[in-house]
Amino acid sequence: MRLQGKISEWNDARGFGFVQPNGGGERCFVHIRAFSARDRRPVLGDVITYDVQTDAQGRRNAVAVRFALGRDGGRNTLASITATPGGKDRLPRKFVAVVFLIGLAAAAAWREWPLWVPILYVAMSGLTYLWYWHDKSAAQYKRGRTPEKHLHILALLCGWPGALLAQSLLRHKNRKAPFQRVFWLTVVINVTVLAWLLHEGLLPG
């Protein structure tokens, strides 16, 4: 019989933790490799369903792990809004990123905005995409991870279109609600500052 419980301890850098079954009972060790879905990393407080296996040392391990509900019971989380129950992303991240970059290039060509603006966004987007790829690779092969604040700084410094592409194509950081809240704040700040600079004519040509 499958059990349901909450992740009570989680070491994301090492990819393991413990799950406490609902209703009490002995907790189980759980490893990142035991999760059926790899579209997001577990976080402390996640509700999961799982089977139990006992290893040669008599330790209880959670296997065939699936995400059940979020820490708030699955209600009003950014992850539940932006993804379908099957894990498919609802947000058109690639579309938003590509349209924004094309729009900047067109504006630079037609309205004589500084050409370095779209070049900057493309360059920073490429750099940000590479950092997302590096972080996902590190997560898969248990190497040192990139701090999330570094990814947010890259997004804030004009790299957010590349972050959107990475979240869509690499399926990395696209389901972690706390990360997404901060990420979208960086997008709003960046676009707002850009619009103000362009409106005031403060960007050097």
PDB file of C-alpha atoms in Angstrom:
ATOM      1  CA  MET A   1       0.000   0.000   0.000  1.00  0.00           C
ATOM      2  CA  ARG A   2       1.358   3.411  -0.936  1.00  0.00           C
ATOM      3  CA  LEU A   3       1.932   5.912   1.816  1.00  0.00           C
ATOM      4  CA  GLN A   4       1.598   9.668   1.841  1.00  0.00           C
ATOM      5  CA  GLY A   5       3.847  11.938   3.835  1.00  0.00           C
ATOM      6  CA  LYS A   6       5.654  15.251   4.016  1.00  0.00           C
ATOM      7  CA  ILE A   7       9.344  15.866   3.408  1.00  0.00           C
ATOM      8  CA  SER A   8      10.547  16.813   6.888  1.00  0.00           C
ATOM      9  CA  GLU A   9      14.246  17.167   6.045  1.00  0.00           C
ATOM     10  CA  TRP A  10      15.876  17.919   2.696  1.00  0.00           C
ATOM     11  CA  ASN A  11      19.500  18.555   1.668  1.00  0.00           C
ATOM     12  CA  ASP A  12      19.185  19.844  -1.884  1.00  0.00           C
ATOM     13  CA  ALA A  13      22.938  20.052  -2.444  1.00  0.00           C
ATOM     14  CA  ARG A  14      23.294  16.323  -1.751  1.00  0.00           C
ATOM     15  CA  GLY A  15      19.899  15.317  -3.134  1.00  0.00           C
ATOM     16  CA  PHE A  16      18.392  13.444  -0.201  1.00  0.00           C
ATOM     17  CA  GLY A  17      16.291  13.847   2.905  1.00  0.00           C
ATOM     18  CA  PHE A  18      13.578  12.202   4.992  1.00  0.00           C
ATOM     19  CA  VAL A  19       9.817  11.868   4.668  1.00  0.00           C
ATOM     20  CA  GLN A  20       7.493  11.688   7.658  1.00  0.00           C
ATOM     21  CA  PRO A  21       4.332   9.652   6.949  1.00  0.00           C
ATOM     22  CA  ASN A  22       0.993  11.293   7.559  1.00  0.00           C
ATOM     23  CA  GLY A  23      -0.605  10.105  10.780  1.00  0.00           C
ATOM     24  CA  GLY A  24       2.706   9.294  12.397  1.00  0.00           C
ATOM     25  CA  GLY A  25       5.065   6.379  12.100  1.00  0.00           C
ATOM     26  CA  GLU A  26       8.699   5.792  11.243  1.00  0.00           C
ATOM     27  CA  ARG A  27      10.223   8.233   8.802  1.00  0.00           C
ATOM     28  CA  CYS A  28      11.902   7.043   5.594  1.00  0.00           C
ATOM     29  CA  PHE A  29      15.049   8.050   3.796  1.00  0.00           C
ATOM     30  CA  VAL A  30      14.318   9.520   0.345  1.00  0.00           C
ATOM     31  CA  HIS A  31      16.786  10.197  -2.476  1.00  0.00           C
ATOM     32  CA  ILE A  32      16.310  12.418  -5.521  1.00  0.00           C
ATOM     33  CA  ARG A  33      16.706   9.362  -7.766  1.00  0.00           C
ATOM     34  CA  ALA A  34      13.585   7.820  -6.210  1.00  0.00           C
ATOM     35  CA  PHE A  35      11.324  10.520  -7.690  1.00  0.00           C
ATOM     36  CA  SER A  36       9.424   9.497 -10.801  1.00  0.00           C
ATOM     37  CA  ALA A  37       9.171  13.083 -12.086  1.00  0.00           C
ATOM     38  CA  ARG A  38      12.344  15.124 -12.594  1.00  0.00           C
ATOM     39  CA  ASP A  39      10.684  18.367 -13.728  1.00  0.00           C
ATOM     40  CA  ARG A  40      11.429  20.058 -10.412  1.00  0.00           C
ATOM     41  CA  ARG A  41      13.515  19.575  -7.286  1.00  0.00           C
ATOM     42  CA  PRO A  42      11.858  18.570  -4.021  1.00  0.00           C
ATOM     43  CA  VAL A  43      11.674  21.204  -1.302  1.00  0.00           C
ATOM     44  CA  LEU A  44      11.091  21.049   2.420  1.00  0.00           C
ATOM     45  CA  GLY A  45       7.389  20.550   3.143  1.00  0.00           C
ATOM     46  CA  ASP A  46       6.480  18.879  -0.157  1.00  0.00           C
ATOM     47  CA  VAL A  47       3.764  16.247   0.168  1.00  0.00           C
ATOM     48  CA  ILE A  48       4.630  13.008  -1.623  1.00  0.00           C
ATOM     49  CA  THR A  49       3.291   9.498  -2.092  1.00  0.00           C
ATOM     50  CA  TYR A  50       5.685   6.567  -1.996  1.00  0.00           C
ATOM     51  CA  ASP A  51       6.316   2.872  -1.462  1.00  0.00           C
ATOM     52  CA  VAL A  52       8.697   1.578   1.194  1.00  0.00           C
ATOM     53  CA  GLN A  53      11.636  -0.757   0.733  1.00  0.00           C
ATOM     54  CA  THR A  54      14.033  -1.997   3.409  1.00  0.00           C
ATOM     55  CA  ASP A  55      17.699  -2.230   2.462  1.00  0.00           C
ATOM     56  CA  ALA A  56      20.291  -4.766   3.622  1.00  0.00           C
ATOM     57  CA  GLN A  57      20.993  -2.703   6.756  1.00  0.00           C
ATOM     58  CA  GLY A  58      17.316  -2.662   7.692  1.00  0.00           C
ATOM     59  CA  ARG A  59      16.817   1.012   6.816  1.00  0.00           C
ATOM     60  CA  ARG A  60      13.502   2.148   5.375  1.00  0.00           C
ATOM     61  CA  ASN A  61      13.759   3.860   1.990  1.00  0.00           C
ATOM     62  CA  ALA A  62      11.036   5.650   0.048  1.00  0.00           C
ATOM     63  CA  VAL A  63      10.843   4.438  -3.570  1.00  0.00           C
ATOM     64  CA  ALA A  64       8.601   5.171  -6.579  1.00  0.00           C
ATOM     65  CA  VAL A  65       8.091   8.657  -5.159  1.00  0.00           C
ATOM     66  CA  ARG A  66       5.560  11.043  -6.689  1.00  0.00           C
ATOM     67  CA  PHE A  67       4.633  14.596  -5.772  1.00  0.00           C
ATOM     68  CA  ALA A  68       1.153  14.906  -4.294  1.00  0.00           C
ATOM     69  CA  LEU A  69       0.294  18.395  -3.052  1.00  0.00           C
ATOM     70  CA  GLY A  70       2.377  21.485  -2.360  1.00  0.00           C
ATOM     71  CA  ARG A  71       3.201  22.811   1.093  1.00  0.00           C
ATOM     72  CA  ASP A  72      -0.023  24.804   1.133  1.00  0.00           C
ATOM     73  CA  GLY A  73      -2.174  21.811   0.120  1.00  0.00           C
ATOM     74  CA  GLY A  74      -1.881  22.527  -3.574  1.00  0.00           C
ATOM     75  CA  ARG A  75      -3.915  25.738  -3.473  1.00  0.00           C
ATOM     76  CA  ASN A  76      -2.841  29.018  -5.012  1.00  0.00           C
ATOM     77  CA  THR A  77       0.775  28.076  -5.612  1.00  0.00           C
ATOM     78  CA  LEU A  78       2.590  29.506  -8.586  1.00  0.00           C
ATOM     79  CA  ALA A  79       3.563  26.000  -9.634  1.00  0.00           C
ATOM     80  CA  SER A  80      -0.066  24.852  -9.794  1.00  0.00           C
ATOM     81  CA  ILE A  81      -1.041  27.915 -11.822  1.00  0.00           C
ATOM     82  CA  THR A  82       1.720  27.606 -14.388  1.00  0.00           C
ATOM     83  CA  ALA A  83       1.698  23.842 -14.887  1.00  0.00           C
ATOM     84  CA  THR A  84      -0.916  21.258 -15.777  1.00  0.00           C
ATOM     85  CA  PRO A  85      -1.501  18.232 -13.517  1.00  0.00           C
ATOM     86  CA  GLY A  86       0.633  16.174 -15.881  1.00  0.00           C
ATOM     87  CA  GLY A  87       3.566  18.533 -15.405  1.00  0.00           C
ATOM     88  CA  LYS A  88       3.311  20.358 -18.730  1.00  0.00           C
ATOM     89  CA  ASP A  89       4.149  24.024 -18.520  1.00  0.00           C
ATOM     90  CA  ARG A  90       1.181  26.319 -19.160  1.00  0.00           C
ATOM     91  CA  LEU A  91       3.212  29.487 -19.572  1.00  0.00           C
ATOM     92  CA  PRO A  92       4.432  30.164 -23.139  1.00  0.00           C
ATOM     93  CA  ARG A  93       7.939  30.899 -21.893  1.00  0.00           C
ATOM     94  CA  LYS A  94       9.673  30.390 -25.243  1.00  0.00           C
ATOM     95  CA  PHE A  95       7.109  32.579 -26.977  1.00  0.00           C
ATOM     96  CA  VAL A  96       7.498  35.418 -24.459  1.00  0.00           C
ATOM     97  CA  ALA A  97      11.303  35.325 -24.669  1.00  0.00           C
ATOM     98  CA  VAL A  98      11.488  35.180 -28.465  1.00  0.00           C
ATOM     99  CA  VAL A  99       8.819  37.846 -29.019  1.00  0.00           C
ATOM    100  CA  PHE A 100      10.521  40.199 -26.557  1.00  0.00           C
ATOM    101  CA  LEU A 101      13.937  39.829 -28.214  1.00  0.00           C
ATOM    102  CA  ILE A 102      12.495  40.239 -31.710  1.00  0.00           C
ATOM    103  CA  GLY A 103      10.534  43.262 -30.525  1.00  0.00           C
ATOM    104  CA  LEU A 104      13.682  44.884 -29.161  1.00  0.00           C
ATOM    105  CA  ALA A 105      15.530  44.271 -32.417  1.00  0.00           C
ATOM    106  CA  ALA A 106      12.640  45.686 -34.448  1.00  0.00           C
ATOM    107  CA  ALA A 107      12.375  48.735 -32.197  1.00  0.00           C
ATOM    108  CA  ALA A 108      16.098  49.376 -32.568  1.00  0.00           C
ATOM    109  CA  ALA A 109      15.786  49.167 -36.355  1.00  0.00           C
ATOM    110  CA  TRP A 110      12.586  51.141 -36.826  1.00  0.00           C
ATOM    111  CA  ARG A 111      12.589  53.651 -33.980  1.00  0.00           C
ATOM    112  CA  GLU A 112      16.319  54.235 -33.805  1.00  0.00           C
ATOM    113  CA  TRP A 113      16.650  52.949 -30.293  1.00  0.00           C
ATOM    114  CA  PRO A 114      20.248  52.074 -29.387  1.00  0.00           C
ATOM    115  CA  LEU A 115      21.336  48.893 -31.156  1.00  0.00           C
ATOM    116  CA  TRP A 116      23.352  47.797 -28.138  1.00  0.00           C
ATOM    117  CA  VAL A 117      20.128  47.240 -26.162  1.00  0.00           C
ATOM    118  CA  PRO A 118      18.987  44.110 -28.065  1.00  0.00           C
ATOM    119  CA  ILE A 119      22.602  42.981 -28.324  1.00  0.00           C
ATOM    120  CA  LEU A 120      22.932  43.237 -24.544  1.00  0.00           C
ATOM    121  CA  TYR A 121      19.755  41.226 -23.972  1.00  0.00           C
ATOM    122  CA  VAL A 122      20.832  38.517 -26.428  1.00  0.00           C
ATOM    123  CA  ALA A 123      24.301  38.266 -24.892  1.00  0.00           C
ATOM    124  CA  MET A 124      23.031  38.156 -21.306  1.00  0.00           C
ATOM    125  CA  SER A 125      20.312  35.683 -22.296  1.00  0.00           C
ATOM    126  CA  GLY A 126      22.918  33.367 -23.777  1.00  0.00           C
ATOM    127  CA  LEU A 127      25.026  33.611 -20.634  1.00  0.00           C
ATOM    128  CA  THR A 128      22.015  32.996 -18.397  1.00  0.00           C
ATOM    129  CA  TYR A 129      20.959  29.959 -20.434  1.00  0.00           C
ATOM    130  CA  LEU A 130      24.434  28.473 -20.020  1.00  0.00           C
ATOM    131  CA  TRP A 131      24.293  28.988 -16.250  1.00  0.00           C
ATOM    132  CA  TYR A 132      20.905  27.236 -16.083  1.00  0.00           C
ATOM    133  CA  TRP A 133      22.330  24.364 -18.122  1.00  0.00           C
ATOM    134  CA  HIS A 134      25.352  24.183 -15.822  1.00  0.00           C
ATOM    135  CA  ASP A 135      23.140  24.146 -12.709  1.00  0.00           C
ATOM    136  CA  LYS A 136      20.884  21.404 -14.062  1.00  0.00           C
ATOM    137  CA  SER A 137      23.902  19.320 -15.013  1.00  0.00           C
ATOM    138  CA  ALA A 138      25.316  19.842 -11.518  1.00  0.00           C
ATOM    139  CA  ALA A 139      22.029  18.714  -9.976  1.00  0.00           C
ATOM    140  CA  GLN A 140      21.939  15.561 -12.079  1.00  0.00           C
ATOM    141  CA  TYR A 141      25.550  14.591 -11.421  1.00  0.00           C
ATOM    142  CA  LYS A 142      25.688  15.809  -7.795  1.00  0.00           C
ATOM    143  CA  ARG A 143      28.239  18.551  -8.320  1.00  0.00           C
ATOM    144  CA  GLY A 144      28.345  21.997  -6.734  1.00  0.00           C
ATOM    145  CA  ARG A 145      25.143  23.928  -7.493  1.00  0.00           C
ATOM    146  CA  THR A 146      24.796  27.540  -8.642  1.00  0.00           C
ATOM    147  CA  PRO A 147      23.197  29.677  -5.894  1.00  0.00           C
ATOM    148  CA  GLU A 148      19.703  30.745  -6.903  1.00  0.00           C
ATOM    149  CA  LYS A 149      20.523  34.377  -6.173  1.00  0.00           C
ATOM    150  CA  HIS A 150      23.134  34.256  -8.944  1.00  0.00           C
ATOM    151  CA  LEU A 151      20.495  33.092 -11.424  1.00  0.00           C
ATOM    152  CA  HIS A 152      18.201  35.894 -10.276  1.00  0.00           C
ATOM    153  CA  ILE A 153      20.959  38.481 -10.677  1.00  0.00           C
ATOM    154  CA  LEU A 154      21.601  37.299 -14.236  1.00  0.00           C
ATOM    155  CA  ALA A 155      17.872  37.548 -14.980  1.00  0.00           C
ATOM    156  CA  LEU A 156      17.720  41.048 -13.522  1.00  0.00           C
ATOM    157  CA  LEU A 157      20.714  42.130 -15.611  1.00  0.00           C
ATOM    158  CA  CYS A 158      18.821  41.577 -18.880  1.00  0.00           C
ATOM    159  CA  GLY A 159      19.209  37.791 -18.966  1.00  0.00           C
ATOM    160  CA  TRP A 160      15.603  36.882 -18.173  1.00  0.00           C
ATOM    161  CA  PRO A 161      14.652  35.927 -21.774  1.00  0.00           C
ATOM    162  CA  GLY A 162      17.427  33.330 -21.679  1.00  0.00           C
ATOM    163  CA  ALA A 163      16.164  32.170 -18.288  1.00  0.00           C
ATOM    164  CA  LEU A 164      12.687  31.667 -19.771  1.00  0.00           C
ATOM    165  CA  LEU A 165      14.155  29.639 -22.628  1.00  0.00           C
ATOM    166  CA  ALA A 166      16.134  27.500 -20.181  1.00  0.00           C
ATOM    167  CA  GLN A 167      13.119  26.946 -17.941  1.00  0.00           C
ATOM    168  CA  SER A 168      11.120  25.803 -20.958  1.00  0.00           C
ATOM    169  CA  LEU A 169      13.709  23.783 -22.889  1.00  0.00           C
ATOM    170  CA  LEU A 170      15.695  22.358 -19.973  1.00  0.00           C
ATOM    171  CA  ARG A 171      12.714  22.006 -17.590  1.00  0.00           C
ATOM    172  CA  HIS A 172      14.842  23.558 -14.877  1.00  0.00           C
ATOM    173  CA  LYS A 173      13.539  25.820 -12.092  1.00  0.00           C
ATOM    174  CA  ASN A 174      10.162  26.055 -13.841  1.00  0.00           C
ATOM    175  CA  ARG A 175       8.130  24.343 -11.109  1.00  0.00           C
ATOM    176  CA  LYS A 176       9.734  25.673  -7.931  1.00  0.00           C
ATOM    177  CA  ALA A 177       7.223  28.266  -6.718  1.00  0.00           C
ATOM    178  CA  PRO A 178       9.515  30.291  -4.387  1.00  0.00           C
ATOM    179  CA  PHE A 179      12.093  30.583  -7.168  1.00  0.00           C
ATOM    180  CA  GLN A 180       9.455  31.573  -9.710  1.00  0.00           C
ATOM    181  CA  ARG A 181       8.078  34.337  -7.497  1.00  0.00           C
ATOM    182  CA  VAL A 182      11.473  36.004  -7.224  1.00  0.00           C
ATOM    183  CA  PHE A 183      12.239  35.355 -10.891  1.00  0.00           C
ATOM    184  CA  TRP A 184       9.105  37.115 -12.145  1.00  0.00           C
ATOM    185  CA  LEU A 185       9.842  40.025  -9.821  1.00  0.00           C
ATOM    186  CA  THR A 186      13.226  40.431 -11.546  1.00  0.00           C
ATOM    187  CA  VAL A 187      11.455  40.421 -14.921  1.00  0.00           C
ATOM    188  CA  VAL A 188       9.029  43.143 -13.854  1.00  0.00           C
ATOM    189  CA  ILE A 189      11.835  45.283 -12.431  1.00  0.00           C
ATOM    190  CA  ASN A 190      14.005  44.884 -15.532  1.00  0.00           C
ATOM    191  CA  VAL A 191      11.239  45.688 -18.011  1.00  0.00           C
ATOM    192  CA  THR A 192      10.008  48.626 -15.927  1.00  0.00           C
ATOM    193  CA  VAL A 193      13.491  50.169 -15.763  1.00  0.00           C
ATOM    194  CA  LEU A 194      14.029  49.623 -19.496  1.00  0.00           C
ATOM    195  CA  ALA A 195      10.693  51.249 -20.369  1.00  0.00           C
ATOM    196  CA  TRP A 196      11.459  54.232 -18.137  1.00  0.00           C
ATOM    197  CA  LEU A 197      14.943  54.720 -19.620  1.00  0.00           C
ATOM    198  CA  LEU A 198      13.602  54.543 -23.158  1.00  0.00           C
ATOM    199  CA  HIS A 199      10.708  56.873 -22.373  1.00  0.00           C
ATOM    200  CA  GLU A 200      13.011  59.458 -20.805  1.00  0.00           C
ATOM    201  CA  GLY A 201      15.586  59.126 -23.555  1.00  0.00           C
ATOM    202  CA  LEU A 202      18.309  58.309 -21.054  1.00  0.00           C
ATOM    203  CA  LEU A 203      19.932  55.453 -22.979  1.00  0.00           C
ATOM    204  CA  PRO A 204      23.101  56.527 -24.756  1.00  0.00           C
ATOM    205  CA  GLY A 205      23.162  55.871 -28.489  1.00  0.00           C
TER     206      GLY A 205
END
